[in-house]
Amino acid sequence: MTENSIQAWSSLAMAVIAFIALIVACYEYFSHKEINKHQLFSQLNIRYQESDDIQTVIRYLRIKNPSDKKPTLYQLELFLRFFEEIGMYMSTKSLPAETVDKFFGFYLKELYTSPRGNELLALLIKDEELPYLEIVKKQIGISNNDTKWSCLKALKKVKSCFNEFSFN
């Protein structure tokens, strides 16, 4: 064997070892990524289940008793902020849409499609943008056509126009 062939074989051996190391590193990365997704989901689920404010909104949407006390604006905002946070994680691919829809989506859909949900949405006075919430709504199948929320915003704008111009 010549010196050139020895160098070629050693280069090939080093390339094979580097390739194996790359495969191992990728495997480690993706297995930790899945563990992190599970931990994130677990933390969100615990907050969802244990937050009295979020559960107040859920109870109001679930129990169709007219005598139920409406959640406060603060409780509704916390509920929406929870989904805003989920949307942020979805936008970074940390949580898949199917998981979010399966475990958290029902009551968000109820908020945007039921009469009781629309009552709650009417409590929101300010036109605050929640871009990550829009991501969640889109990915779990809540369209703006399903909601009266856009209509409520339009009605508020019309009302403010009438208030600006008083007819004498």
Backbone as a printed PyTorch tensor [residue, N CA C, xyz], in Angstrom:
tensor([[[  0.8410,  -1.1730,   0.0000],
         [  0.0000,   0.0000,   0.0000],
         [  0.8850,   1.2340,   0.0000]],

        [[  0.4710,   2.1490,  -0.7910],
         [  1.2430,   3.3780,  -0.8800],
         [  0.7300,   4.3760,   0.1300]],

        [[  1.5100,   5.3980,   0.2810],
         [  1.1560,   6.4330,   1.2460],
         [ -0.1340,   7.1470,   0.8270]],

        [[ -0.3590,   7.3350,  -0.4640],
         [ -1.5790,   7.9810,  -0.9640],
         [ -2.8190,   7.1370,  -0.6700]],

        [[ -2.7040,   5.8410,  -0.8380],
         [ -3.8590,   4.9850,  -0.5660],
         [ -4.1550,   4.9380,   0.9310]],

        [[ -3.1250,   4.9820,   1.7590],
         [ -3.3340,   5.0070,   3.2180],
         [ -4.0590,   6.2960,   3.6030]],

        [[ -3.6480,   7.4120,   3.0230],
         [ -4.3050,   8.6900,   3.3170],
         [ -5.7560,   8.6730,   2.8250]],

        [[ -5.9970,   8.0750,   1.6760],
         [ -7.3550,   7.9970,   1.1440],
         [ -8.2380,   7.1610,   2.0650]],

        [[ -7.7030,   6.0020,   2.5300],
         [ -8.4800,   5.1540,   3.4390],
         [ -8.7220,   5.8450,   4.7790]],

        [[ -7.7370,   6.5480,   5.2750],
         [ -7.9250,   7.2350,   6.5590],
         [ -8.9270,   8.3830,   6.4030]],

        [[ -8.8980,   9.0830,   5.2720],
         [ -9.8720,  10.1520,   5.0200],
         [-11.2850,   9.5750,   4.9310]],

        [[-11.3840,   8.4370,   4.2510],
         [-12.6830,   7.7790,   4.1370],
         [-13.1830,   7.3330,   5.5100]],

        [[-12.3140,   6.7610,   6.3150],
         [-12.6900,   6.3150,   7.6650],
         [-13.1430,   7.5030,   8.5200]],

        [[-12.4470,   8.6270,   8.4160],
         [-12.8170,   9.8190,   9.1940],
         [-14.1640,  10.3750,   8.7180]],

        [[-14.4010,  10.3230,   7.4080],
         [-15.6770,  10.7880,   6.8760],
         [-16.8190,   9.9080,   7.3690]],

        [[-16.6020,   8.5990,   7.4050],
         [-17.6260,   7.6680,   7.9030],
         [-17.9020,   7.9320,   9.3780]],

        [[-16.8480,   8.1400,  10.1630],
         [-17.0140,   8.4280,  11.6000],
         [-17.7510,   9.7530,  11.7940]],

        [[-17.4090,  10.7660,  10.9910],
         [-18.0920,  12.0620,  11.0840],
         [-19.5690,  11.9250,  10.7190]],

        [[-19.8590,  11.1170,   9.7160],
         [-21.2410,  10.8920,   9.2920],
         [-22.0350,  10.1870,  10.3950]],

        [[-21.4290,   9.2040,  11.0300],
         [-22.0870,   8.4970,  12.1370],
         [-22.3270,   9.4550,  13.2970]],

        [[-21.3480,  10.3180,  13.5940],
         [-21.5060,  11.3050,  14.6690],
         [-22.6430,  12.2720,  14.3530]],

        [[-22.7690,  12.6550,  13.0850],
         [-23.8450,  13.5420,  12.6710],
         [-25.2090,  12.8740,  12.8600]],

        [[-25.3090,  11.6180,  12.5030],
         [-26.5620,  10.8770,  12.6870],
         [-26.9270,  10.7940,  14.1670]],

        [[-25.9540,  10.4980,  15.0030],
         [-26.2010,  10.4140,  16.4510],
         [-26.6420,  11.7690,  16.9920]],

        [[-25.9750,  12.8450,  16.5470],
         [-26.3330,  14.1880,  17.0090],
         [-27.7580,  14.5450,  16.5860]],

        [[-28.1350,  14.2220,  15.3590],
         [-29.5040,  14.4890,  14.8850],
         [-30.5230,  13.7020,  15.7060]],

        [[-30.2170,  12.4490,  15.9660],
         [-31.1200,  11.6270,  16.7690],
         [-31.3070,  12.2430,  18.1580]],

        [[-30.2130,  12.6450,  18.7810],
         [-30.2860,  13.2640,  20.1100],
         [-31.1040,  14.5490,  20.0700]],

        [[-30.8570,  15.3680,  19.0630],
         [-31.5700,  16.6390,  18.9390],
         [-33.0780,  16.4080,  18.8190]],

        [[-33.4750,  15.5350,  17.9140],
         [-34.9070,  15.3140,  17.6980],
         [-35.5630,  14.5970,  18.8640]],

        [[-34.8540,  13.7190,  19.5530],
         [-35.4650,  13.0610,  20.7080],
         [-35.6500,  14.0590,  21.8430]],

        [[-34.6980,  14.9940,  22.0360],
         [-34.8620,  16.0250,  23.0670],
         [-35.9520,  17.0140,  22.6780]],

        [[-36.0670,  17.2830,  21.3890],
         [-37.1080,  18.1900,  20.9250],
         [-38.4880,  17.6290,  21.2530]],

        [[-38.6860,  16.3220,  21.0640],
         [-39.9620,  15.6910,  21.3920],
         [-40.2170,  15.7230,  22.8960]],

        [[-39.1680,  15.5150,  23.6920],
         [-39.3110,  15.5900,  25.1490],
         [-39.7140,  17.0020,  25.5470]],

        [[-39.0940,  18.0110,  24.9250],
         [-39.4240,  19.4010,  25.2350],
         [-40.8680,  19.7260,  24.8440]],

        [[-41.3410,  19.2040,  23.7130],
         [-42.7330,  19.4070,  23.3220],
         [-43.6770,  18.8100,  24.3580]],

        [[-43.3360,  17.6190,  24.8380],
         [-44.1740,  16.9630,  25.8420],
         [-44.1860,  17.7740,  27.1380]],

        [[-43.0200,  18.2510,  27.5720],
         [-42.9540,  19.0510,  28.7970],
         [-43.7470,  20.3500,  28.6460]],

        [[-43.6290,  20.9970,  27.4890],
         [-44.3600,  22.2320,  27.2350],
         [-45.8600,  21.9700,  27.2760]],

        [[-46.2950,  20.9180,  26.6010],
         [-47.7150,  20.5760,  26.5990],
         [-48.1930,  20.2990,  28.0240]],

        [[-47.4050,  19.5580,  28.7940],
         [-47.7910,  19.2340,  30.1750],
         [-47.9410,  20.4980,  31.0080]],

        [[-47.0050,  21.4260,  30.8710],
         [-47.0820,  22.6740,  31.6300],
         [-48.3120,  23.4890,  31.2350]],

        [[-48.5780,  23.5680,  29.9320],
         [-49.7620,  24.3050,  29.4770],
         [-51.0430,  23.6390,  29.9630]],

        [[-51.0990,  22.3260,  29.9090],
         [-52.2820,  21.6000,  30.3380],
         [-52.5420,  21.8030,  31.8290]],

        [[-51.4920,  21.8010,  32.6240],
         [-51.6570,  22.0370,  34.0610],
         [-52.2170,  23.4370,  34.2960]],

        [[-51.6610,  24.4310,  33.6110],
         [-52.1710,  25.8000,  33.7520],
         [-53.6220,  25.8950,  33.3050]],

        [[-53.9510,  25.2320,  32.2140],
         [-55.3070,  25.2470,  31.6830],
         [-56.2880,  24.6330,  32.6870]],

        [[-55.8950,  23.5340,  33.3050],
         [-56.7720,  22.8310,  34.2380],
         [-56.8470,  23.5040,  35.6050]],

        [[-55.7490,  24.1330,  36.0480],
         [-55.6920,  24.6330,  37.4160],
         [-55.9640,  26.1260,  37.5610]],

        [[-56.0270,  26.8480,  36.4600],
         [-56.3010,  28.2810,  36.5490],
         [-57.7910,  28.5030,  36.7970]],

        [[-58.1130,  29.0790,  37.9410],
         [-59.5200,  29.3450,  38.2610],
         [-60.1470,  30.3070,  37.2550]],

        [[-59.3550,  31.2650,  36.7690],
         [-59.8900,  32.2420,  35.8250],
         [-60.2430,  31.5930,  34.4890]],

        [[-59.3580,  30.7470,  33.9770],
         [-59.6390,  30.0410,  32.7280],
         [-60.8200,  29.0950,  32.9160]],

        [[-60.8640,  28.3970,  34.0420],
         [-61.9590,  27.4600,  34.2960],
         [-63.3040,  28.1700,  34.4610]],

        [[-63.2970,  29.4060,  34.9520],
         [-64.5430,  30.1720,  35.0550],
         [-65.1300,  30.4190,  33.6710]],

        [[-64.2740,  30.7800,  32.7110],
         [-64.7400,  30.9910,  31.3380],
         [-65.2510,  29.6750,  30.7600]],

        [[-64.5210,  28.6000,  30.9960],
         [-64.9180,  27.2880,  30.4770],
         [-66.2680,  26.8640,  31.0610]],

        [[-66.4440,  27.0320,  32.3740],
         [-67.7240,  26.6680,  32.9960],
         [-68.8740,  27.4800,  32.3960]],

        [[-68.6360,  28.7560,  32.1710],
         [-69.6750,  29.6100,  31.6000],
         [-70.0490,  29.1470,  30.1920]],

        [[-69.0600,  28.7510,  29.4120],
         [-69.3340,  28.2790,  28.0500],
         [-69.9760,  26.8930,  28.0480]],

        [[-69.6200,  26.0770,  29.0340],
         [-70.0940,  24.6850,  29.0650],
         [-71.4950,  24.5640,  29.6400]],

        [[-71.7490,  25.2210,  30.7420],
         [-73.0320,  25.0990,  31.4400],
         [-73.9760,  26.1480,  30.8740]],

        [[-75.0610,  25.7010,  30.3150],
         [-75.9720,  26.6020,  29.6040],
         [-77.0500,  27.1860,  30.5190]],

        [[-76.7460,  27.3270,  31.7960],
         [-77.6940,  27.8650,  32.7570],
         [-77.6840,  29.3970,  32.6700]],

        [[-78.8100,  30.0220,  32.3630],
         [-78.8340,  31.4780,  32.2030],
         [-78.4870,  32.2460,  33.4720]],

        [[-78.5990,  31.5950,  34.6260],
         [-78.3050,  32.2970,  35.8750],
         [-76.8160,  32.3060,  36.2110]],

        [[-76.0090,  31.6450,  35.3990],
         [-74.5680,  31.6410,  35.6650],
         [-74.0070,  33.0540,  35.6000]],

        [[-73.1260,  33.3270,  36.5180],
         [-72.4660,  34.6290,  36.5380],
         [-71.4550,  34.6870,  35.3920]],

        [[-71.4950,  35.7730,  34.6440],
         [-70.5510,  35.9380,  33.5410],
         [-69.1390,  36.0960,  34.0920]],

        [[-68.1570,  35.5460,  33.3730],
         [-66.7650,  35.7910,  33.7680],
         [-66.4590,  37.2840,  33.6430]],

        [[-65.5060,  37.7210,  34.4270],
         [-65.1100,  39.1230,  34.3550],
         [-64.2710,  39.3500,  33.0980]],

        [[-64.0960,  40.5960,  32.7720],
         [-63.2550,  40.9530,  31.6340],
         [-61.8320,  40.4390,  31.8480]],

        [[-61.3630,  40.5320,  33.0780],
         [-60.0180,  40.0350,  33.4110],
         [-59.9080,  38.5360,  33.1330]],

        [[-60.9030,  37.7620,  33.5440],
         [-60.8880,  36.3150,  33.3170],
         [-60.9330,  35.9810,  31.8330]],

        [[-61.7390,  36.7190,  31.0880],
         [-61.8110,  36.5080,  29.6460],
         [-60.4730,  36.8330,  28.9810]],

        [[-59.8500,  37.9170,  29.4050],
         [-58.5530,  38.2800,  28.8260],
         [-57.4940,  37.2250,  29.1410]],

        [[-57.5120,  36.6770,  30.3520],
         [-56.5610,  35.6110,  30.6800],
         [-56.8030,  34.3730,  29.8120]],

        [[-58.0570,  34.0550,  29.5840],
         [-58.4100,  32.9280,  28.7150],
         [-57.8370,  33.1560,  27.3150]],

        [[-58.0580,  34.3440,  26.7670],
         [-57.5520,  34.6530,  25.4290],
         [-56.0300,  34.7160,  25.4030]],

        [[-55.4230,  35.2430,  26.4570],
         [-53.9510,  35.2980,  26.5220],
         [-53.3540,  33.8900,  26.5590]],

        [[-54.0490,  32.9570,  27.1900],
         [-53.5790,  31.5750,  27.2000],
         [-53.4910,  31.0620,  25.7680]],

        [[-54.5230,  31.3200,  24.9730],
         [-54.5090,  30.8730,  23.5810],
         [-53.5320,  31.6940,  22.7360]],

        [[-53.3070,  32.9260,  23.1140],
         [-52.2840,  33.7270,  22.4330],
         [-50.9100,  33.0850,  22.6410]],

        [[-50.6440,  32.6330,  23.8520],
         [-49.3760,  31.9570,  24.1370],
         [-49.2660,  30.6440,  23.3540]],

        [[-50.3500,  29.9000,  23.2960],
         [-50.3490,  28.6580,  22.5160],
         [-50.0480,  28.9600,  21.0500]],

        [[-50.6440,  30.0340,  20.5310],
         [-50.3860,  30.4250,  19.1520],
         [-48.9310,  30.7590,  18.9080]],

        [[-48.2910,  31.3650,  19.8970],
         [-46.8670,  31.6640,  19.7740],
         [-46.0680,  30.3670,  19.6550]],

        [[-46.4000,  29.3840,  20.4820],
         [-45.7070,  28.0950,  20.4100],
         [-45.9960,  27.3710,  19.0990]],

        [[-47.2230,  27.5150,  18.6010],
         [-47.5540,  26.8900,  17.3300],
         [-46.7780,  27.5360,  16.1850]],

        [[-46.5730,  28.8410,  16.2640],
         [-45.8690,  29.5240,  15.1770],
         [-44.4010,  29.1260,  15.1190]],

        [[-43.8540,  28.6520,  16.2300],
         [-42.4560,  28.1850,  16.2350],
         [-42.3780,  26.6700,  16.0840]],

        [[-43.5110,  26.0460,  15.7780],
         [-43.5990,  24.5920,  15.5750],
         [-43.2900,  23.8100,  16.8570]],

        [[-43.4650,  24.4600,  18.0070],
         [-43.2480,  23.7650,  19.2780],
         [-44.4550,  22.9350,  19.6840]],

        [[-45.6180,  23.3030,  19.1840],
         [-46.8470,  22.5390,  19.4420],
         [-47.5750,  22.3250,  18.1260]],

        [[-47.9500,  21.0910,  17.8190],
         [-48.6990,  20.8430,  16.5850],
         [-50.1710,  21.2460,  16.7360]],

        [[-50.7560,  21.6990,  15.6450],
         [-52.1480,  22.1610,  15.6490],
         [-53.1140,  21.0610,  16.0710]],

        [[-52.8330,  19.8200,  15.6710],
         [-53.7310,  18.7210,  16.0220],
         [-53.8210,  18.5510,  17.5380]],

        [[-52.6880,  18.6740,  18.2190],
         [-52.6620,  18.5430,  19.6800],
         [-53.4360,  19.6800,  20.3300]],

        [[-53.1990,  20.8840,  19.8530],
         [-53.8910,  22.0510,  20.4110],
         [-55.3940,  21.9040,  20.2090]],

        [[-55.7940,  21.5260,  19.0140],
         [-57.2200,  21.3740,  18.7330],
         [-57.8340,  20.2850,  19.6060]],

        [[-57.1450,  19.1800,  19.7260],
         [-57.6670,  18.0380,  20.4800],
         [-57.8510,  18.3550,  21.9670]],

        [[-56.8800,  19.0550,  22.5600],
         [-56.9170,  19.2530,  24.0070],
         [-57.4490,  20.6160,  24.4460]],

        [[-57.3110,  21.6310,  23.6150],
         [-57.7030,  22.9740,  24.0390],
         [-58.7250,  23.6410,  23.1250]],

        [[-58.9290,  23.1130,  21.9310],
         [-59.6880,  23.8150,  20.9100],
         [-61.1780,  23.9280,  21.1390]],

        [[-61.7820,  22.9760,  21.8250],
         [-63.2400,  22.9600,  21.9430],
         [-63.7870,  24.2610,  22.5270]],

        [[-63.2250,  24.7210,  23.6350],
         [-63.7830,  25.8990,  24.2930],
         [-63.4120,  27.1900,  23.5770]],

        [[-62.3130,  27.1940,  22.8560],
         [-62.0240,  28.3680,  22.0340],
         [-63.0440,  28.4470,  20.8940]],

        [[-63.3820,  27.2990,  20.3200],
         [-64.4220,  27.2710,  19.2830],
         [-65.7640,  27.7020,  19.8590]],

        [[-66.0750,  27.2400,  21.0710],
         [-67.3270,  27.6350,  21.7280],
         [-67.3760,  29.1460,  21.9420]],

        [[-66.2480,  29.7170,  22.3180],
         [-66.1980,  31.1580,  22.5480],
         [-66.5550,  31.9160,  21.2800]],

        [[-66.0660,  31.4500,  20.1460],
         [-66.2630,  32.1860,  18.8970],
         [-67.5140,  31.7830,  18.1230]],

        [[-68.1610,  30.6850,  18.4960],
         [-69.3080,  30.2450,  17.6950],
         [-70.6200,  30.1920,  18.4600]],

        [[-70.5880,  30.2030,  19.7770],
         [-71.8350,  30.0850,  20.5400],
         [-72.3630,  31.4620,  20.9300]],

        [[-73.6730,  31.5460,  21.1760],
         [-74.2460,  32.8230,  21.6360],
         [-73.6240,  33.2960,  22.9510]],

        [[-73.3830,  32.3620,  23.8720],
         [-72.7660,  32.7600,  25.1410],
         [-71.3440,  33.2810,  24.9240]],

        [[-70.6320,  32.6510,  24.0060],
         [-69.2820,  33.1200,  23.6850],
         [-69.3060,  34.5110,  23.0870]],

        [[-70.2750,  34.7610,  22.2240],
         [-70.3810,  36.0870,  21.6240],
         [-70.7500,  37.1490,  22.6590]],

        [[-71.5190,  36.7590,  23.6850],
         [-71.7910,  37.6850,  24.7900],
         [-70.4900,  38.0780,  25.4780]],

        [[-69.6400,  37.0820,  25.6910],
         [-68.3590,  37.3710,  26.3420],
         [-67.4720,  38.2400,  25.4590]],

        [[-67.4330,  37.9300,  24.1760],
         [-66.6000,  38.7180,  23.2730],
         [-67.0680,  40.1650,  23.2010]],

        [[-68.3600,  40.3830,  23.4100],
         [-68.8820,  41.7430,  23.4010],
         [-68.3460,  42.5570,  24.5820]],

        [[-67.8630,  41.8730,  25.6230],
         [-67.2760,  42.5730,  26.7700],
         [-65.9690,  43.2610,  26.4160]],

        [[-65.3020,  42.7330,  25.3960],
         [-64.0140,  43.3050,  25.0100],
         [-64.2530,  44.6310,  24.3060]],

        [[-63.8260,  45.6850,  24.9380],
         [-64.0820,  47.0190,  24.4020],
         [-62.9800,  47.4360,  23.4340]],

        [[-61.7580,  47.1740,  23.7990],
         [-60.6620,  47.6550,  22.9710],
         [-60.4170,  46.7260,  21.7890]],

        [[-59.9480,  47.2990,  20.7150],
         [-59.6530,  46.5370,  19.5050],
         [-58.2060,  46.0780,  19.5360]],

        [[-57.8670,  45.3280,  20.5330],
         [-56.4910,  44.8700,  20.6950],
         [-56.2230,  43.7100,  19.7430]],

        [[-55.1160,  43.7850,  19.0640],
         [-54.7480,  42.7260,  18.1330],
         [-54.0440,  41.6040,  18.8920]],

        [[-54.4100,  40.3930,  18.6100],
         [-53.7770,  39.2140,  19.1800],
         [-53.3480,  38.3210,  18.0210]],

        [[-52.2020,  38.6180,  17.4110],
         [-51.8260,  37.9080,  16.1820],
         [-51.6420,  36.4070,  16.3750]],

        [[-51.1110,  35.9970,  17.5140],
         [-50.9110,  34.5680,  17.7210],
         [-52.2350,  33.8450,  17.9580]],

        [[-53.2030,  34.5350,  18.5330],
         [-54.5370,  33.9570,  18.6950],
         [-55.1440,  33.6910,  17.3200]],

        [[-54.8910,  34.5960,  16.3870],
         [-55.3850,  34.3920,  15.0260],
         [-54.7670,  33.1440,  14.3970]],

        [[-53.5020,  32.8570,  14.7130],
         [-52.8360,  31.6410,  14.2110],
         [-53.5670,  30.4070,  14.7310]],

        [[-53.8720,  30.3990,  16.0240],
         [-54.5760,  29.2550,  16.6230],
         [-55.9370,  29.0860,  15.9610]],

        [[-56.6880,  30.1790,  15.8510],
         [-58.0270,  30.1010,  15.2540],
         [-57.9580,  29.5400,  13.8400]],

        [[-57.0070,  30.0070,  13.0760],
         [-56.8860,  29.5600,  11.6800],
         [-56.5200,  28.0800,  11.6090]],

        [[-55.5580,  27.6590,  12.4460],
         [-55.0630,  26.2860,  12.3440],
         [-56.0070,  25.2520,  12.9350]],

        [[-56.9070,  25.6640,  13.8360],
         [-57.8600,  24.6770,  14.3580],
         [-59.2340,  24.8400,  13.7220]],

        [[-59.3230,  25.7020,  12.7220],
         [-60.5340,  25.7540,  11.9150],
         [-61.6090,  26.7180,  12.3520]],

        [[-61.2340,  27.7960,  13.0320],
         [-62.2190,  28.8200,  13.3680],
         [-62.0200,  29.9500,  12.3710]],

        [[-62.9970,  30.1440,  11.5020],
         [-62.8600,  31.2180,  10.5240],
         [-63.6160,  32.4410,  11.0120]],

        [[-63.2560,  33.5790,  10.4860],
         [-63.9610,  34.8050,  10.8640],
         [-65.4130,  34.7740,  10.4190]],

        [[-65.7430,  33.9500,   9.4350],
         [-67.1380,  33.8190,   9.0050],
         [-67.9730,  33.1030,  10.0550]],

        [[-67.3140,  32.2930,  10.9040],
         [-68.0320,  31.5600,  11.9400],
         [-68.4090,  32.4470,  13.1140]],

        [[-67.8330,  33.6030,  13.1940],
         [-68.0100,  34.4130,  14.3870],
         [-68.7960,  35.6740,  14.1030]],

        [[-69.3730,  36.1670,  15.1410],
         [-70.0410,  37.4640,  15.0550],
         [-69.0890,  38.5580,  15.5150]],

        [[-67.8860,  38.1800,  15.9210],
         [-66.9220,  39.1210,  16.4780],
         [-66.5900,  40.2270,  15.4940]],

        [[-66.3560,  39.8850,  14.2420],
         [-66.0480,  40.9140,  13.2560],
         [-67.2530,  41.8380,  13.0760]],

        [[-68.4630,  41.2870,  13.1880],
         [-69.6660,  42.1130,  13.0900],
         [-69.7540,  43.0690,  14.2780]],

        [[-69.3890,  42.5800,  15.4710],
         [-69.4220,  43.4430,  16.6500],
         [-68.4620,  44.6120,  16.4970]],

        [[-67.2710,  44.3390,  15.9530],
         [-66.3030,  45.4160,  15.7350],
         [-66.8710,  46.4380,  14.7620]],

        [[-67.4900,  45.9510,  13.7010],
         [-68.0600,  46.8540,  12.7070],
         [-69.1760,  47.6960,  13.3330]],

        [[-70.0210,  47.0720,  14.1560],
         [-71.0970,  47.8130,  14.8120],
         [-70.5550,  48.8830,  15.7510]],

        [[-69.4670,  48.5610,  16.4590],
         [-68.8580,  49.5610,  17.3430],
         [-68.3530,  50.7510,  16.5490]],

        [[-67.7640,  50.4990,  15.3820],
         [-67.2610,  51.5910,  14.5460],
         [-68.4060,  52.4470,  14.0260]],

        [[-69.5010,  51.8050,  13.6000],
         [-70.6580,  52.5600,  13.1190],
         [-71.2310,  53.4100,  14.2430]],

        [[-71.3330,  52.8270,  15.4280],
         [-71.8610,  53.5490,  16.5810],
         [-70.9930,  54.7570,  16.9010]],

        [[-69.6610,  54.5830,  16.8290],
         [-68.7810,  55.7090,  17.1250],
         [-68.9330,  56.8000,  16.0710]],

        [[-69.2090,  56.4330,  14.8130],
         [-69.4400,  57.4340,  13.7620],
         [-70.7040,  58.2240,  14.0670]],

        [[-71.7700,  57.5280,  14.4970],
         [-73.0040,  58.2250,  14.8250],
         [-72.8180,  59.1380,  16.0330]],

        [[-72.0000,  58.7270,  16.9670],
         [-71.7520,  59.5540,  18.1440],
         [-70.9690,  60.8100,  17.7800]],

        [[-70.0960,  60.7180,  16.7790],
         [-69.3180,  61.8830,  16.3660],
         [-70.2060,  62.9240,  15.6980]],

        [[-71.1710,  62.4610,  14.9170],
         [-72.0510,  63.3890,  14.1840],
         [-73.4210,  63.3620,  14.8430]],

        [[-73.7150,  64.4240,  15.5320],
         [-75.0540,  64.4790,  16.1330],
         [-75.9800,  65.2010,  15.1590]],

        [[-77.1170,  64.6080,  14.9720],
         [-78.0800,  65.1900,  14.0490],
         [-79.0160,  66.1000,  14.8360]],

        [[-78.9720,  67.3870,  14.5360],
         [-79.8190,  68.3550,  15.2530],
         [-81.1070,  68.5970,  14.5290]]])
